[in-house]
CSV table of C-alpha atoms in Angstrom, one decimal:
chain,number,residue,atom,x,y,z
A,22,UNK,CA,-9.3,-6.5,-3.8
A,23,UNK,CA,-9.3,-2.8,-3.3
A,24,UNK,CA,-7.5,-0.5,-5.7
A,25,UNK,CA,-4.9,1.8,-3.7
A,26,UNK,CA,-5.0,5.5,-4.6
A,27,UNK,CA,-2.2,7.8,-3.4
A,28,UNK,CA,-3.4,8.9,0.3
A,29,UNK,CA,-5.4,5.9,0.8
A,30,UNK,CA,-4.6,4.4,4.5
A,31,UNK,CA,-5.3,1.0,5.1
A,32,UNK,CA,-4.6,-2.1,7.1
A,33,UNK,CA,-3.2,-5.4,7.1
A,34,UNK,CA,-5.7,-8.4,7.8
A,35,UNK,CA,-3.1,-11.2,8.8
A,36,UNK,CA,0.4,-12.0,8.0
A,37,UNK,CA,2.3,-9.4,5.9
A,38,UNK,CA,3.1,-12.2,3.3
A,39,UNK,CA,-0.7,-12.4,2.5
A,40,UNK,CA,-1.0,-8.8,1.6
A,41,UNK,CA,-5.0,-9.2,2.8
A,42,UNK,CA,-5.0,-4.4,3.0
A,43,UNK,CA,-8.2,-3.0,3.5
A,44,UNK,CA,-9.1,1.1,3.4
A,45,UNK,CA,-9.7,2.6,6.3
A,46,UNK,CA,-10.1,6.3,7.5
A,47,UNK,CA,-6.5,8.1,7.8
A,48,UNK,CA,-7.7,8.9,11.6
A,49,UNK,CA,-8.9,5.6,12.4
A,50,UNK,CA,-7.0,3.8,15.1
A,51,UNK,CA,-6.5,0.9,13.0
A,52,UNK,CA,-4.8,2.8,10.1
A,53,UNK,CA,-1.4,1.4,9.6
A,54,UNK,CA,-0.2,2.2,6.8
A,55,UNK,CA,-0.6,5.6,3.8
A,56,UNK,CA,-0.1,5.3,0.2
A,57,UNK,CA,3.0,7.9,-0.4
A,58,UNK,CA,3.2,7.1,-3.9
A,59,UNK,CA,3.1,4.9,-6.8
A,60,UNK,CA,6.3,3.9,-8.8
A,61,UNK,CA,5.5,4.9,-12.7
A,62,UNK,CA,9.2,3.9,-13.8
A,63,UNK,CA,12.1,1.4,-13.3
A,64,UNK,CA,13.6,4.8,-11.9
A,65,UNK,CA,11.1,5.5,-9.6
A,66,UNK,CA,11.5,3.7,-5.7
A,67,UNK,CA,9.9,4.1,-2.7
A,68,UNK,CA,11.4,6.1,0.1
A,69,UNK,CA,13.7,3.7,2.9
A,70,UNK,CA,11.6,1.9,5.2
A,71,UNK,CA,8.9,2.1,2.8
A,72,UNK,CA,6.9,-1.6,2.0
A,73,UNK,CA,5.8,-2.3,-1.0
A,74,UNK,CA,1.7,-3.3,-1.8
A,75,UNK,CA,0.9,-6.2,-4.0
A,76,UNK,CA,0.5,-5.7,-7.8
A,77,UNK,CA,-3.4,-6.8,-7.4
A,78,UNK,CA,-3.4,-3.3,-5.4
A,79,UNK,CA,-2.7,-1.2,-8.2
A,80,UNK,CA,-5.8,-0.3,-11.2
A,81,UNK,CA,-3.5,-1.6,-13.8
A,82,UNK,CA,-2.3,-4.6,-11.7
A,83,UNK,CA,1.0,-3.4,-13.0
A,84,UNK,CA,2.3,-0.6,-10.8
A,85,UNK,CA,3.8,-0.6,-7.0
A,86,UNK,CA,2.0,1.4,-4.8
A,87,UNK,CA,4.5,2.7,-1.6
A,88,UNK,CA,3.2,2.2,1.6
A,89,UNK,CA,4.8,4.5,4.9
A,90,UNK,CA,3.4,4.2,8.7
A,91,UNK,CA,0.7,6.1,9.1
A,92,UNK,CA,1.9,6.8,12.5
């Protein structure tokens, strides 16, 4: 699994449910989604119509990385 840095693009191999991301180039054609952010506190949340990525996304397997169209 790769780990999702703020900025990263990626896209989805399969269902949503699966969470199978993979990096790609921001300008790529492919590139569906952009990391906006990652959630640091119970505070923090990601902005409407955001998704969420998978735990195993994150370095520390513990933090929600927000993921926005990328177009």
């Amino acid at each position: 699994m790769p780990t999702l840095a703020v900025g990263d693009c990626v896209r989805k191999e399969g269902d949503w449910e699966d969470q199978d991301l993979e990096i790609v180039d921001c300008g790529a054609a492919d590139a569906e989604y952009k990391v906006t952010r990652r959630l640091n506190t119970s505070k923090d949340v990601c902005a409407d119509g955001e998704l969420l990525a998978d735990l195993t996304y994150s370095p520390d397997r513990m933090t929600i990385s927000c993921l926005a169209q990328a177009r």
